[in-house]
Protein backbone atom coordinates (compact mmCIF):
# COMPACT_ATOMS: atom_id res chain seq x y z
CA UNK A 1 0.00 0.00 0.00
CA UNK A 2 1.13 3.53 -0.82
CA UNK A 3 -0.41 6.86 0.20
CA UNK A 4 -0.12 10.16 -1.66
CA UNK A 5 -1.22 13.66 -0.69
CA UNK A 6 -3.30 15.26 -3.46
CA UNK A 7 -3.49 19.04 -3.25
CA UNK A 8 -6.25 20.68 -5.31
CA UNK A 9 -5.64 24.30 -4.31
CA UNK A 10 -6.86 26.75 -1.70
CA UNK A 11 -10.12 28.59 -1.11
CA UNK A 12 -11.51 31.05 1.41
CA UNK A 13 -14.33 30.85 3.94
CA UNK A 14 -15.60 33.20 6.61
CA UNK A 15 -13.49 32.84 9.74
CA UNK A 16 -16.42 33.26 12.09
CA UNK A 17 -18.32 30.46 10.38
CA UNK A 18 -15.28 28.19 10.54
CA UNK A 19 -14.66 28.74 14.26
CA UNK A 20 -18.21 29.04 15.56
CA UNK A 21 -18.48 30.45 19.10
CA UNK A 22 -14.73 31.06 19.46
CA UNK A 23 -14.03 34.83 19.41
CA UNK A 24 -12.10 36.32 16.51
CA UNK A 25 -9.55 37.73 18.97
CA UNK A 26 -8.55 34.11 19.59
CA UNK A 27 -9.01 32.33 16.26
CA UNK A 28 -7.44 35.11 14.23
CA UNK A 29 -4.10 34.19 15.79
CA UNK A 30 -4.49 30.66 14.43
CA UNK A 31 -5.62 31.42 10.86
CA UNK A 32 -5.48 35.18 10.23
CA UNK A 33 -8.39 36.63 8.28
CA UNK A 34 -8.13 39.09 5.42
CA UNK A 35 -9.98 42.42 5.29
CA UNK A 36 -13.21 40.58 4.36
CA UNK A 37 -12.95 38.29 7.39
CA UNK A 38 -12.05 35.36 5.12
CA UNK A 39 -9.47 32.72 6.02
CA UNK A 40 -7.55 30.48 3.63
CA UNK A 41 -8.22 26.74 3.69
CA UNK A 42 -6.82 23.80 1.76
CA UNK A 43 -8.79 21.34 -0.34
CA UNK A 44 -6.47 18.39 0.33
CA UNK A 45 -7.34 14.89 -0.80
CA UNK A 46 -5.76 11.50 -0.27
CA UNK A 47 -4.82 8.91 -2.89
CA UNK A 48 -4.43 5.31 -1.78
CA UNK A 49 -2.72 2.69 -3.94
CA UNK A 50 -3.97 -0.56 -2.47
CA UNK A 51 -3.21 -3.60 -4.59
CA UNK A 52 -4.95 -3.13 -7.93
CA UNK A 53 -7.17 -0.36 -6.58
CA UNK A 54 -6.38 3.34 -6.79
CA UNK A 55 -8.69 5.06 -4.32
CA UNK A 56 -9.20 8.82 -4.24
CA UNK A 57 -10.73 10.20 -1.06
CA UNK A 58 -12.68 13.37 -1.91
CA UNK A 59 -11.76 15.54 -4.89
CA UNK A 60 -12.04 19.23 -4.03
CA UNK A 61 -14.28 21.93 -5.48
CA UNK A 62 -13.70 21.28 -9.19
CA UNK A 63 -13.91 23.94 -11.89
CA UNK A 64 -17.32 23.64 -13.52
CA UNK A 65 -19.20 26.28 -11.50
CA UNK A 66 -19.85 29.76 -12.86
CA UNK A 67 -17.94 32.95 -12.06
CA UNK A 68 -20.55 34.11 -9.54
CA UNK A 69 -20.14 30.93 -7.52
CA UNK A 70 -16.36 31.09 -7.51
CA UNK A 71 -16.43 34.78 -6.55
CA UNK A 72 -17.64 33.74 -3.10
CA UNK A 73 -14.76 31.35 -2.44
CA UNK A 74 -11.66 32.97 -3.98
CA UNK A 75 -9.96 29.85 -5.29
CA UNK A 76 -6.20 30.35 -5.48
CA UNK A 77 -2.87 28.54 -5.62
CA UNK A 78 -1.09 26.62 -8.36
CA UNK A 79 -2.15 23.11 -7.34
CA UNK A 80 -4.86 21.22 -9.20
CA UNK A 81 -6.11 17.68 -8.88
CA UNK A 82 -4.68 16.73 -12.28
CA UNK A 83 -1.28 18.28 -11.54
CA UNK A 84 -1.10 16.51 -8.19
CA UNK A 85 -2.03 13.17 -9.69
CA UNK A 86 0.54 13.64 -12.47
CA UNK A 87 3.25 14.47 -9.94
CA UNK A 88 2.82 10.94 -8.58
CA UNK A 89 2.63 9.34 -12.03
CA UNK A 90 -1.15 8.99 -12.26
CA UNK A 91 -4.04 10.23 -14.40
CA UNK A 92 -7.68 10.61 -13.38
CA UNK A 93 -8.54 7.70 -15.69
CA UNK A 94 -6.41 5.45 -13.46
CA UNK A 95 -8.70 6.00 -10.47
CA UNK A 96 -10.72 2.87 -9.64
CA UNK A 97 -12.63 4.23 -6.64
CA UNK A 98 -13.77 7.72 -5.60
CA UNK A 99 -14.62 7.68 -1.90
CA UNK A 100 -16.78 10.65 -0.91
CA UNK A 101 -16.67 11.45 2.80
CA UNK A 102 -19.77 13.60 2.25
CA UNK A 103 -21.36 15.58 -0.54
CA UNK A 104 -20.66 19.20 0.36
CA UNK A 105 -19.35 21.04 -2.70
CA UNK A 106 -15.79 21.45 -1.41
CA UNK A 107 -15.45 17.69 -1.02
CA UNK A 108 -17.18 16.35 -4.12
CA UNK A 109 -17.21 19.19 -6.68
CA UNK A 110 -14.46 17.56 -8.69
CA UNK A 111 -16.56 14.41 -9.16
CA UNK A 112 -18.36 15.80 -12.21
CA UNK A 113 -17.09 17.82 -15.19
CA UNK A 114 -18.81 19.66 -18.02
CA UNK A 115 -18.38 18.26 -21.52
CA UNK A 116 -20.23 20.62 -23.82
CA UNK A 117 -23.72 20.86 -22.35
CA UNK A 118 -23.42 17.56 -20.48
CA UNK A 119 -22.37 16.80 -16.93
CA UNK A 120 -20.33 13.59 -16.80
CA UNK A 121 -18.13 11.76 -14.27
CA UNK A 122 -14.61 13.16 -14.07
CA UNK A 123 -13.34 9.66 -13.27
CA UNK A 124 -14.77 7.54 -16.04
CA UNK A 125 -13.33 4.24 -14.83
CA UNK A 126 -14.14 4.66 -11.14
CA UNK A 127 -16.86 3.52 -8.80
CA UNK A 128 -18.15 6.38 -6.67
CA UNK A 129 -18.85 5.50 -3.03
CA UNK A 130 -21.33 7.16 -0.66
CA UNK A 131 -23.90 5.70 1.73
CA UNK A 132 -27.68 5.62 1.43
CA UNK A 133 -28.37 7.69 4.53
CA UNK A 134 -26.09 10.53 3.51
CA UNK A 135 -27.24 10.37 -0.11
CA UNK A 136 -30.85 10.83 0.98
CA UNK A 137 -29.81 13.69 3.29
CA UNK A 138 -27.93 15.42 0.47
CA UNK A 139 -30.55 14.96 -2.25
CA UNK A 140 -33.39 16.14 0.02
CA UNK A 141 -31.50 18.87 1.88
CA UNK A 142 -32.69 21.03 4.71
CA UNK A 143 -32.95 24.77 4.08
CA UNK A 144 -29.85 25.56 6.14
CA UNK A 145 -27.55 23.13 4.37
CA UNK A 146 -28.85 23.06 0.82
CA UNK A 147 -26.38 25.69 -0.43
CA UNK A 148 -23.61 23.14 0.20
CA UNK A 149 -25.37 20.31 -1.68
CA UNK A 150 -25.28 21.23 -5.36
CA UNK A 151 -27.39 19.03 -7.62
CA UNK A 152 -24.88 19.30 -10.46
CA UNK A 153 -22.23 17.73 -8.21
CA UNK A 154 -24.41 14.90 -6.99
CA UNK A 155 -27.21 13.71 -9.29
CA UNK A 156 -25.00 13.01 -12.35
CA UNK A 157 -23.05 10.48 -10.27
CA UNK A 158 -26.16 8.36 -9.82
CA UNK A 159 -27.30 8.94 -13.40
CA UNK A 160 -23.96 7.62 -14.66
CA UNK A 161 -24.52 4.22 -13.07
CA UNK A 162 -21.14 4.49 -11.29
CA UNK A 163 -22.55 5.05 -7.79
CA UNK A 164 -22.50 2.42 -5.05
CA UNK A 165 -23.45 2.62 -1.39
CA UNK A 166 -21.50 1.48 1.65
CA UNK A 167 -23.47 -0.02 4.54
CA UNK A 168 -23.91 2.47 7.36
CA UNK A 169 -22.20 0.25 9.93
CA UNK A 170 -19.53 1.65 12.25
CA UNK A 171 -16.14 0.08 11.54
CA UNK A 172 -17.24 -1.60 8.33
CA UNK A 173 -14.37 -2.63 6.05
CA UNK A 174 -13.90 -0.88 2.74
CA UNK A 175 -10.75 -2.84 1.89
CA UNK A 176 -8.55 -5.10 3.98
CA UNK A 177 -6.62 -2.01 5.06
CA UNK A 178 -9.40 0.59 5.28
CA UNK A 179 -12.34 0.69 7.68
CA UNK A 180 -14.93 3.43 8.02
CA UNK A 181 -15.96 5.59 10.94
CA UNK A 182 -19.20 7.57 10.80
CA UNK A 183 -19.82 11.04 12.23
CA UNK A 184 -23.16 12.84 12.34
CA UNK A 185 -22.52 16.28 13.82
CA UNK A 186 -21.27 18.11 10.76
CA UNK A 187 -23.77 16.46 8.43
CA UNK A 188 -25.66 13.19 8.50
CA UNK A 189 -23.57 10.02 8.05
CA UNK A 190 -20.24 11.58 7.08
CA UNK A 191 -17.64 8.87 6.50
CA UNK A 192 -14.08 8.98 7.82
CA UNK A 193 -11.67 6.40 6.35
CA UNK A 194 -9.39 4.77 8.92
CA UNK A 195 -6.32 3.34 7.26
CA UNK A 196 -3.80 0.76 8.49
CA UNK A 197 -0.44 1.82 7.07
CA UNK A 198 3.09 0.87 8.09
CA UNK A 199 2.01 -0.23 11.57
CA UNK A 200 0.17 3.03 12.09
CA UNK A 201 -3.49 4.05 11.98
CA UNK A 202 -4.26 7.11 9.84
CA UNK A 203 -7.67 8.76 10.06
CA UNK A 204 -8.82 11.08 7.27
CA UNK A 205 -10.55 13.77 9.29
CA UNK A 206 -12.80 15.40 6.64
CA UNK A 207 -14.92 17.93 8.54
CA UNK A 208 -14.91 16.39 11.99
CA UNK A 209 -11.57 18.18 12.46
CA UNK A 210 -11.00 20.45 9.47
CA UNK A 211 -7.64 21.66 10.76
CA UNK A 212 -5.22 21.49 13.67
CA UNK A 213 -6.84 24.68 14.98
CA UNK A 214 -10.09 22.75 15.47
CA UNK A 215 -8.66 20.22 17.92
CA UNK A 216 -9.72 22.04 21.16
CA UNK A 217 -13.23 20.92 22.02
CA UNK A 218 -15.10 24.27 21.74
CA UNK A 219 -13.75 24.89 18.23
CA UNK A 220 -16.80 23.64 16.34
CA UNK A 221 -17.80 25.12 12.99
CA UNK A 222 -21.00 27.12 12.64
CA UNK A 223 -21.49 25.07 9.47
CA UNK A 224 -22.14 21.95 11.57
CA UNK A 225 -25.78 20.88 11.59
CA UNK A 226 -25.62 19.42 15.10
CA UNK A 227 -22.81 21.13 17.03
CA UNK A 228 -23.41 19.30 20.32
CA UNK A 229 -23.18 16.01 18.44
CA UNK A 230 -19.89 17.18 16.94
CA UNK A 231 -18.67 18.06 20.42
CA UNK A 232 -19.50 14.57 21.70
CA UNK A 233 -17.91 12.92 18.66
CA UNK A 234 -14.77 15.03 18.97
CA UNK A 235 -14.35 14.32 22.66
CA UNK A 236 -14.62 10.57 22.16
CA UNK A 237 -12.44 10.48 19.07
CA UNK A 238 -9.68 12.71 20.46
CA UNK A 239 -9.27 10.54 23.53
CA UNK A 240 -9.11 7.38 21.43
CA UNK A 241 -6.71 8.96 18.96
CA UNK A 242 -4.43 10.24 21.71
CA UNK A 243 -4.41 6.92 23.56
CA UNK A 244 -3.69 4.90 20.41
CA UNK A 245 -1.44 7.49 18.74
CA UNK A 246 -3.45 7.72 15.55
CA UNK A 247 -2.12 9.91 12.76
CA UNK A 248 -4.67 12.57 11.79
CA UNK A 249 -4.76 13.67 8.13
CA UNK A 250 -6.30 17.11 7.64
CA UNK A 251 -8.31 18.00 4.57
CA UNK A 252 -8.56 21.75 5.17
CA UNK A 253 -5.56 22.84 7.22
CA UNK A 254 -3.75 25.41 5.04
CA UNK A 255 -0.27 24.36 6.20
CA UNK A 256 -0.30 21.08 8.15
CA UNK A 257 -1.04 17.71 6.58
CA UNK A 258 -0.76 15.42 9.59
CA UNK A 259 -0.30 15.32 13.33
CA UNK A 260 -0.42 13.04 16.32
CA UNK A 261 -2.03 14.11 19.58
CA UNK A 262 -0.75 14.63 23.09
CA UNK A 263 -2.33 15.14 26.48
CA UNK A 264 -1.58 18.55 28.00
CA UNK A 265 -2.75 20.43 31.07
CA UNK A 266 -5.23 22.24 28.79
CA UNK A 267 -6.56 18.99 27.33
CA UNK A 268 -5.70 17.08 24.19
CA UNK A 269 -3.72 19.14 21.71
CA UNK A 270 -1.61 18.60 18.59
CA UNK A 271 1.74 16.97 19.17
CA UNK A 272 4.19 16.49 16.33
CA UNK A 273 3.07 17.80 12.95
CA UNK A 274 4.45 16.50 9.67
CA UNK A 275 3.84 15.76 6.02
CA UNK A 276 2.32 12.43 5.05
CA UNK A 277 5.46 11.63 3.05
CA UNK A 278 7.46 11.63 6.31
CA UNK A 279 5.72 8.51 7.64
mmCIF file of C-alpha atoms in Angstrom:
data_model
loop_
_atom_site.group_PDB
_atom_site.id
_atom_site.type_symbol
_atom_site.label_atom_id
_atom_site.label_comp_id
_atom_site.label_asym_id
_atom_site.label_seq_id
_atom_site.Cartn_x
_atom_site.Cartn_y
_atom_site.Cartn_z
ATOM 1 C CA UNK A 1 0.000 0.000 0.000
ATOM 2 C CA UNK A 2 1.129 3.534 -0.819
ATOM 3 C CA UNK A 3 -0.410 6.859 0.195
ATOM 4 C CA UNK A 4 -0.116 10.160 -1.663
ATOM 5 C CA UNK A 5 -1.224 13.655 -0.693
ATOM 6 C CA UNK A 6 -3.297 15.256 -3.463
ATOM 7 C CA UNK A 7 -3.494 19.037 -3.249
ATOM 8 C CA UNK A 8 -6.247 20.682 -5.314
ATOM 9 C CA UNK A 9 -5.636 24.302 -4.314
ATOM 10 C CA UNK A 10 -6.864 26.750 -1.700
ATOM 11 C CA UNK A 11 -10.122 28.587 -1.114
ATOM 12 C CA UNK A 12 -11.513 31.053 1.412
ATOM 13 C CA UNK A 13 -14.327 30.852 3.937
ATOM 14 C CA UNK A 14 -15.601 33.198 6.609
ATOM 15 C CA UNK A 15 -13.494 32.838 9.742
ATOM 16 C CA UNK A 16 -16.420 33.256 12.095
ATOM 17 C CA UNK A 17 -18.323 30.462 10.380
ATOM 18 C CA UNK A 18 -15.275 28.186 10.544
ATOM 19 C CA UNK A 19 -14.656 28.744 14.262
ATOM 20 C CA UNK A 20 -18.206 29.042 15.564
ATOM 21 C CA UNK A 21 -18.479 30.446 19.095
ATOM 22 C CA UNK A 22 -14.732 31.062 19.460
ATOM 23 C CA UNK A 23 -14.033 34.832 19.406
ATOM 24 C CA UNK A 24 -12.101 36.324 16.511
ATOM 25 C CA UNK A 25 -9.551 37.730 18.968
ATOM 26 C CA UNK A 26 -8.546 34.109 19.592
ATOM 27 C CA UNK A 27 -9.014 32.328 16.264
ATOM 28 C CA UNK A 28 -7.441 35.110 14.228
ATOM 29 C CA UNK A 29 -4.099 34.190 15.786
ATOM 30 C CA UNK A 30 -4.491 30.665 14.426
ATOM 31 C CA UNK A 31 -5.616 31.419 10.863
ATOM 32 C CA UNK A 32 -5.477 35.182 10.232
ATOM 33 C CA UNK A 33 -8.391 36.627 8.276
ATOM 34 C CA UNK A 34 -8.134 39.089 5.416
ATOM 35 C CA UNK A 35 -9.982 42.419 5.289
ATOM 36 C CA UNK A 36 -13.207 40.577 4.361
ATOM 37 C CA UNK A 37 -12.951 38.291 7.392
ATOM 38 C CA UNK A 38 -12.053 35.360 5.122
ATOM 39 C CA UNK A 39 -9.469 32.717 6.024
ATOM 40 C CA UNK A 40 -7.553 30.482 3.628
ATOM 41 C CA UNK A 41 -8.215 26.737 3.687
ATOM 42 C CA UNK A 42 -6.819 23.801 1.759
ATOM 43 C CA UNK A 43 -8.785 21.336 -0.345
ATOM 44 C CA UNK A 44 -6.467 18.394 0.328
ATOM 45 C CA UNK A 45 -7.342 14.887 -0.797
ATOM 46 C CA UNK A 46 -5.757 11.503 -0.270
ATOM 47 C CA UNK A 47 -4.819 8.913 -2.892
ATOM 48 C CA UNK A 48 -4.433 5.306 -1.776
ATOM 49 C CA UNK A 49 -2.722 2.694 -3.941
ATOM 50 C CA UNK A 50 -3.971 -0.562 -2.473
ATOM 51 C CA UNK A 51 -3.211 -3.603 -4.592
ATOM 52 C CA UNK A 52 -4.947 -3.135 -7.932
ATOM 53 C CA UNK A 53 -7.169 -0.361 -6.577
ATOM 54 C CA UNK A 54 -6.376 3.338 -6.793
ATOM 55 C CA UNK A 55 -8.693 5.056 -4.322
ATOM 56 C CA UNK A 56 -9.200 8.817 -4.237
ATOM 57 C CA UNK A 57 -10.727 10.198 -1.063
ATOM 58 C CA UNK A 58 -12.679 13.370 -1.908
ATOM 59 C CA UNK A 59 -11.758 15.543 -4.890
ATOM 60 C CA UNK A 60 -12.041 19.233 -4.034
ATOM 61 C CA UNK A 61 -14.285 21.929 -5.483
ATOM 62 C CA UNK A 62 -13.702 21.281 -9.187
ATOM 63 C CA UNK A 63 -13.907 23.940 -11.891
ATOM 64 C CA UNK A 64 -17.317 23.644 -13.522
ATOM 65 C CA UNK A 65 -19.203 26.277 -11.505
ATOM 66 C CA UNK A 66 -19.851 29.761 -12.859
ATOM 67 C CA UNK A 67 -17.936 32.947 -12.058
ATOM 68 C CA UNK A 68 -20.547 34.108 -9.536
ATOM 69 C CA UNK A 69 -20.144 30.932 -7.522
ATOM 70 C CA UNK A 70 -16.362 31.088 -7.507
ATOM 71 C CA UNK A 71 -16.426 34.776 -6.552
ATOM 72 C CA UNK A 72 -17.638 33.735 -3.095
ATOM 73 C CA UNK A 73 -14.759 31.346 -2.436
ATOM 74 C CA UNK A 74 -11.659 32.972 -3.975
ATOM 75 C CA UNK A 75 -9.959 29.853 -5.286
ATOM 76 C CA UNK A 76 -6.201 30.346 -5.476
ATOM 77 C CA UNK A 77 -2.874 28.542 -5.622
ATOM 78 C CA UNK A 78 -1.091 26.617 -8.355
ATOM 79 C CA UNK A 79 -2.153 23.107 -7.342
ATOM 80 C CA UNK A 80 -4.860 21.222 -9.197
ATOM 81 C CA UNK A 81 -6.105 17.681 -8.881
ATOM 82 C CA UNK A 82 -4.679 16.728 -12.282
ATOM 83 C CA UNK A 83 -1.282 18.281 -11.535
ATOM 84 C CA UNK A 84 -1.096 16.513 -8.191
ATOM 85 C CA UNK A 85 -2.028 13.169 -9.693
ATOM 86 C CA UNK A 86 0.537 13.638 -12.473
ATOM 87 C CA UNK A 87 3.251 14.474 -9.944
ATOM 88 C CA UNK A 88 2.822 10.937 -8.583
ATOM 89 C CA UNK A 89 2.632 9.345 -12.029
ATOM 90 C CA UNK A 90 -1.151 8.995 -12.260
ATOM 91 C CA UNK A 91 -4.037 10.231 -14.400
ATOM 92 C CA UNK A 92 -7.681 10.609 -13.383
ATOM 93 C CA UNK A 93 -8.541 7.696 -15.688
ATOM 94 C CA UNK A 94 -6.406 5.455 -13.460
ATOM 95 C CA UNK A 95 -8.701 5.997 -10.468
ATOM 96 C CA UNK A 96 -10.722 2.867 -9.641
ATOM 97 C CA UNK A 97 -12.633 4.226 -6.636
ATOM 98 C CA UNK A 98 -13.771 7.716 -5.596
ATOM 99 C CA UNK A 99 -14.619 7.676 -1.902
ATOM 100 C CA UNK A 100 -16.776 10.645 -0.907
ATOM 101 C CA UNK A 101 -16.674 11.451 2.797
ATOM 102 C CA UNK A 102 -19.770 13.604 2.251
ATOM 103 C CA UNK A 103 -21.364 15.579 -0.541
ATOM 104 C CA UNK A 104 -20.662 19.196 0.358
ATOM 105 C CA UNK A 105 -19.351 21.041 -2.697
ATOM 106 C CA UNK A 106 -15.788 21.452 -1.411
ATOM 107 C CA UNK A 107 -15.451 17.687 -1.019
ATOM 108 C CA UNK A 108 -17.180 16.349 -4.116
ATOM 109 C CA UNK A 109 -17.210 19.187 -6.677
ATOM 110 C CA UNK A 110 -14.457 17.556 -8.694
ATOM 111 C CA UNK A 111 -16.564 14.407 -9.165
ATOM 112 C CA UNK A 112 -18.356 15.803 -12.213
ATOM 113 C CA UNK A 113 -17.094 17.816 -15.187
ATOM 114 C CA UNK A 114 -18.813 19.658 -18.024
ATOM 115 C CA UNK A 115 -18.384 18.263 -21.523
ATOM 116 C CA UNK A 116 -20.232 20.621 -23.825
ATOM 117 C CA UNK A 117 -23.717 20.864 -22.355
ATOM 118 C CA UNK A 118 -23.419 17.559 -20.480
ATOM 119 C CA UNK A 119 -22.366 16.795 -16.925
ATOM 120 C CA UNK A 120 -20.331 13.586 -16.804
ATOM 121 C CA UNK A 121 -18.131 11.764 -14.268
ATOM 122 C CA UNK A 122 -14.607 13.156 -14.067
ATOM 123 C CA UNK A 123 -13.339 9.662 -13.269
ATOM 124 C CA UNK A 124 -14.771 7.542 -16.043
ATOM 125 C CA UNK A 125 -13.333 4.236 -14.833
ATOM 126 C CA UNK A 126 -14.139 4.661 -11.140
ATOM 127 C CA UNK A 127 -16.859 3.516 -8.805
ATOM 128 C CA UNK A 128 -18.151 6.379 -6.667
ATOM 129 C CA UNK A 129 -18.847 5.498 -3.030
ATOM 130 C CA UNK A 130 -21.326 7.156 -0.659
ATOM 131 C CA UNK A 131 -23.904 5.701 1.735
ATOM 132 C CA UNK A 132 -27.676 5.615 1.428
ATOM 133 C CA UNK A 133 -28.371 7.691 4.534
ATOM 134 C CA UNK A 134 -26.092 10.534 3.513
ATOM 135 C CA UNK A 135 -27.237 10.375 -0.110
ATOM 136 C CA UNK A 136 -30.853 10.833 0.981
ATOM 137 C CA UNK A 137 -29.813 13.686 3.290
ATOM 138 C CA UNK A 138 -27.934 15.419 0.467
ATOM 139 C CA UNK A 139 -30.548 14.956 -2.248
ATOM 140 C CA UNK A 140 -33.391 16.139 0.020
ATOM 141 C CA UNK A 141 -31.502 18.870 1.884
ATOM 142 C CA UNK A 142 -32.690 21.034 4.708
ATOM 143 C CA UNK A 143 -32.945 24.773 4.076
ATOM 144 C CA UNK A 144 -29.854 25.559 6.141
ATOM 145 C CA UNK A 145 -27.547 23.129 4.367
ATOM 146 C CA UNK A 146 -28.854 23.055 0.818
ATOM 147 C CA UNK A 147 -26.379 25.692 -0.425
ATOM 148 C CA UNK A 148 -23.615 23.140 0.201
ATOM 149 C CA UNK A 149 -25.366 20.312 -1.684
ATOM 150 C CA UNK A 150 -25.276 21.231 -5.361
ATOM 151 C CA UNK A 151 -27.387 19.035 -7.625
ATOM 152 C CA UNK A 152 -24.883 19.299 -10.456
ATOM 153 C CA UNK A 153 -22.229 17.726 -8.215
ATOM 154 C CA UNK A 154 -24.410 14.898 -6.992
ATOM 155 C CA UNK A 155 -27.208 13.715 -9.294
ATOM 156 C CA UNK A 156 -24.996 13.006 -12.350
ATOM 157 C CA UNK A 157 -23.051 10.483 -10.268
ATOM 158 C CA UNK A 158 -26.160 8.357 -9.823
ATOM 159 C CA UNK A 159 -27.303 8.944 -13.398
ATOM 160 C CA UNK A 160 -23.960 7.616 -14.662
ATOM 161 C CA UNK A 161 -24.516 4.217 -13.070
ATOM 162 C CA UNK A 162 -21.142 4.485 -11.286
ATOM 163 C CA UNK A 163 -22.552 5.046 -7.790
ATOM 164 C CA UNK A 164 -22.497 2.420 -5.046
ATOM 165 C CA UNK A 165 -23.447 2.624 -1.391
ATOM 166 C CA UNK A 166 -21.501 1.483 1.653
ATOM 167 C CA UNK A 167 -23.469 -0.025 4.536
ATOM 168 C CA UNK A 168 -23.913 2.465 7.363
ATOM 169 C CA UNK A 169 -22.205 0.254 9.933
ATOM 170 C CA UNK A 170 -19.534 1.649 12.253
ATOM 171 C CA UNK A 171 -16.140 0.081 11.536
ATOM 172 C CA UNK A 172 -17.238 -1.603 8.329
ATOM 173 C CA UNK A 173 -14.368 -2.631 6.054
ATOM 174 C CA UNK A 174 -13.899 -0.876 2.739
ATOM 175 C CA UNK A 175 -10.747 -2.838 1.886
ATOM 176 C CA UNK A 176 -8.546 -5.103 3.980
ATOM 177 C CA UNK A 177 -6.616 -2.006 5.061
ATOM 178 C CA UNK A 178 -9.404 0.591 5.280
ATOM 179 C CA UNK A 179 -12.335 0.692 7.680
ATOM 180 C CA UNK A 180 -14.930 3.430 8.021
ATOM 181 C CA UNK A 181 -15.961 5.593 10.943
ATOM 182 C CA UNK A 182 -19.200 7.568 10.804
ATOM 183 C CA UNK A 183 -19.816 11.041 12.226
ATOM 184 C CA UNK A 184 -23.155 12.844 12.337
ATOM 185 C CA UNK A 185 -22.522 16.280 13.825
ATOM 186 C CA UNK A 186 -21.273 18.113 10.756
ATOM 187 C CA UNK A 187 -23.770 16.460 8.425
ATOM 188 C CA UNK A 188 -25.660 13.192 8.502
ATOM 189 C CA UNK A 189 -23.573 10.023 8.048
ATOM 190 C CA UNK A 190 -20.244 11.583 7.078
ATOM 191 C CA UNK A 191 -17.639 8.868 6.499
ATOM 192 C CA UNK A 192 -14.076 8.980 7.819
ATOM 193 C CA UNK A 193 -11.669 6.401 6.351
ATOM 194 C CA UNK A 194 -9.388 4.769 8.920
ATOM 195 C CA UNK A 195 -6.316 3.336 7.259
ATOM 196 C CA UNK A 196 -3.796 0.759 8.489
ATOM 197 C CA UNK A 197 -0.442 1.816 7.073
ATOM 198 C CA UNK A 198 3.093 0.865 8.087
ATOM 199 C CA UNK A 199 2.015 -0.234 11.567
ATOM 200 C CA UNK A 200 0.167 3.033 12.091
ATOM 201 C CA UNK A 201 -3.491 4.052 11.983
ATOM 202 C CA UNK A 202 -4.262 7.106 9.843
ATOM 203 C CA UNK A 203 -7.671 8.763 10.056
ATOM 204 C CA UNK A 204 -8.822 11.076 7.273
ATOM 205 C CA UNK A 205 -10.549 13.768 9.285
ATOM 206 C CA UNK A 206 -12.795 15.397 6.635
ATOM 207 C CA UNK A 207 -14.915 17.935 8.541
ATOM 208 C CA UNK A 208 -14.912 16.390 11.994
ATOM 209 C CA UNK A 209 -11.571 18.180 12.464
ATOM 210 C CA UNK A 210 -11.004 20.451 9.465
ATOM 211 C CA UNK A 211 -7.639 21.659 10.760
ATOM 212 C CA UNK A 212 -5.220 21.490 13.673
ATOM 213 C CA UNK A 213 -6.837 24.681 14.980
ATOM 214 C CA UNK A 214 -10.091 22.749 15.474
ATOM 215 C CA UNK A 215 -8.656 20.221 17.922
ATOM 216 C CA UNK A 216 -9.717 22.040 21.164
ATOM 217 C CA UNK A 217 -13.233 20.923 22.024
ATOM 218 C CA UNK A 218 -15.096 24.271 21.743
ATOM 219 C CA UNK A 219 -13.755 24.892 18.232
ATOM 220 C CA UNK A 220 -16.802 23.640 16.340
ATOM 221 C CA UNK A 221 -17.799 25.124 12.993
ATOM 222 C CA UNK A 222 -20.997 27.119 12.639
ATOM 223 C CA UNK A 223 -21.485 25.066 9.472
ATOM 224 C CA UNK A 224 -22.142 21.953 11.570
ATOM 225 C CA UNK A 225 -25.780 20.876 11.590
ATOM 226 C CA UNK A 226 -25.621 19.420 15.101
ATOM 227 C CA UNK A 227 -22.807 21.127 17.032
ATOM 228 C CA UNK A 228 -23.415 19.300 20.318
ATOM 229 C CA UNK A 229 -23.181 16.010 18.443
ATOM 230 C CA UNK A 230 -19.893 17.178 16.942
ATOM 231 C CA UNK A 231 -18.674 18.058 20.423
ATOM 232 C CA UNK A 232 -19.497 14.571 21.702
ATOM 233 C CA UNK A 233 -17.911 12.925 18.661
ATOM 234 C CA UNK A 234 -14.771 15.031 18.967
ATOM 235 C CA UNK A 235 -14.349 14.319 22.660
ATOM 236 C CA UNK A 236 -14.618 10.567 22.163
ATOM 237 C CA UNK A 237 -12.437 10.485 19.069
ATOM 238 C CA UNK A 238 -9.680 12.706 20.459
ATOM 239 C CA UNK A 239 -9.266 10.544 23.529
ATOM 240 C CA UNK A 240 -9.113 7.377 21.434
ATOM 241 C CA UNK A 241 -6.711 8.958 18.958
ATOM 242 C CA UNK A 242 -4.430 10.239 21.712
ATOM 243 C CA UNK A 243 -4.411 6.916 23.559
ATOM 244 C CA UNK A 244 -3.694 4.905 20.412
ATOM 245 C CA UNK A 245 -1.440 7.485 18.744
ATOM 246 C CA UNK A 246 -3.446 7.721 15.550
ATOM 247 C CA UNK A 247 -2.116 9.913 12.762
ATOM 248 C CA UNK A 248 -4.672 12.574 11.794
ATOM 249 C CA UNK A 249 -4.756 13.670 8.133
ATOM 250 C CA UNK A 250 -6.299 17.114 7.644
ATOM 251 C CA UNK A 251 -8.312 18.003 4.568
ATOM 252 C CA UNK A 252 -8.562 21.750 5.173
ATOM 253 C CA UNK A 253 -5.561 22.839 7.219
ATOM 254 C CA UNK A 254 -3.751 25.407 5.044
ATOM 255 C CA UNK A 255 -0.273 24.361 6.204
ATOM 256 C CA UNK A 256 -0.305 21.079 8.153
ATOM 257 C CA UNK A 257 -1.043 17.712 6.581
ATOM 258 C CA UNK A 258 -0.763 15.420 9.592
ATOM 259 C CA UNK A 259 -0.297 15.318 13.330
ATOM 260 C CA UNK A 260 -0.421 13.044 16.322
ATOM 261 C CA UNK A 261 -2.035 14.110 19.576
ATOM 262 C CA UNK A 262 -0.752 14.628 23.088
ATOM 263 C CA UNK A 263 -2.335 15.144 26.477
ATOM 264 C CA UNK A 264 -1.583 18.548 28.004
ATOM 265 C CA UNK A 265 -2.752 20.430 31.072
ATOM 266 C CA UNK A 266 -5.230 22.239 28.794
ATOM 267 C CA UNK A 267 -6.563 18.993 27.327
ATOM 268 C CA UNK A 268 -5.703 17.082 24.189
ATOM 269 C CA UNK A 269 -3.722 19.136 21.709
ATOM 270 C CA UNK A 270 -1.614 18.602 18.591
ATOM 271 C CA UNK A 271 1.739 16.968 19.172
ATOM 272 C CA UNK A 272 4.191 16.489 16.331
ATOM 273 C CA UNK A 273 3.070 17.799 12.952
ATOM 274 C CA UNK A 274 4.449 16.504 9.669
ATOM 275 C CA UNK A 275 3.843 15.757 6.020
ATOM 276 C CA UNK A 276 2.317 12.425 5.053
ATOM 277 C CA UNK A 277 5.456 11.631 3.054
ATOM 278 C CA UNK A 278 7.458 11.631 6.309
ATOM 279 C CA UNK A 279 5.716 8.515 7.639
#
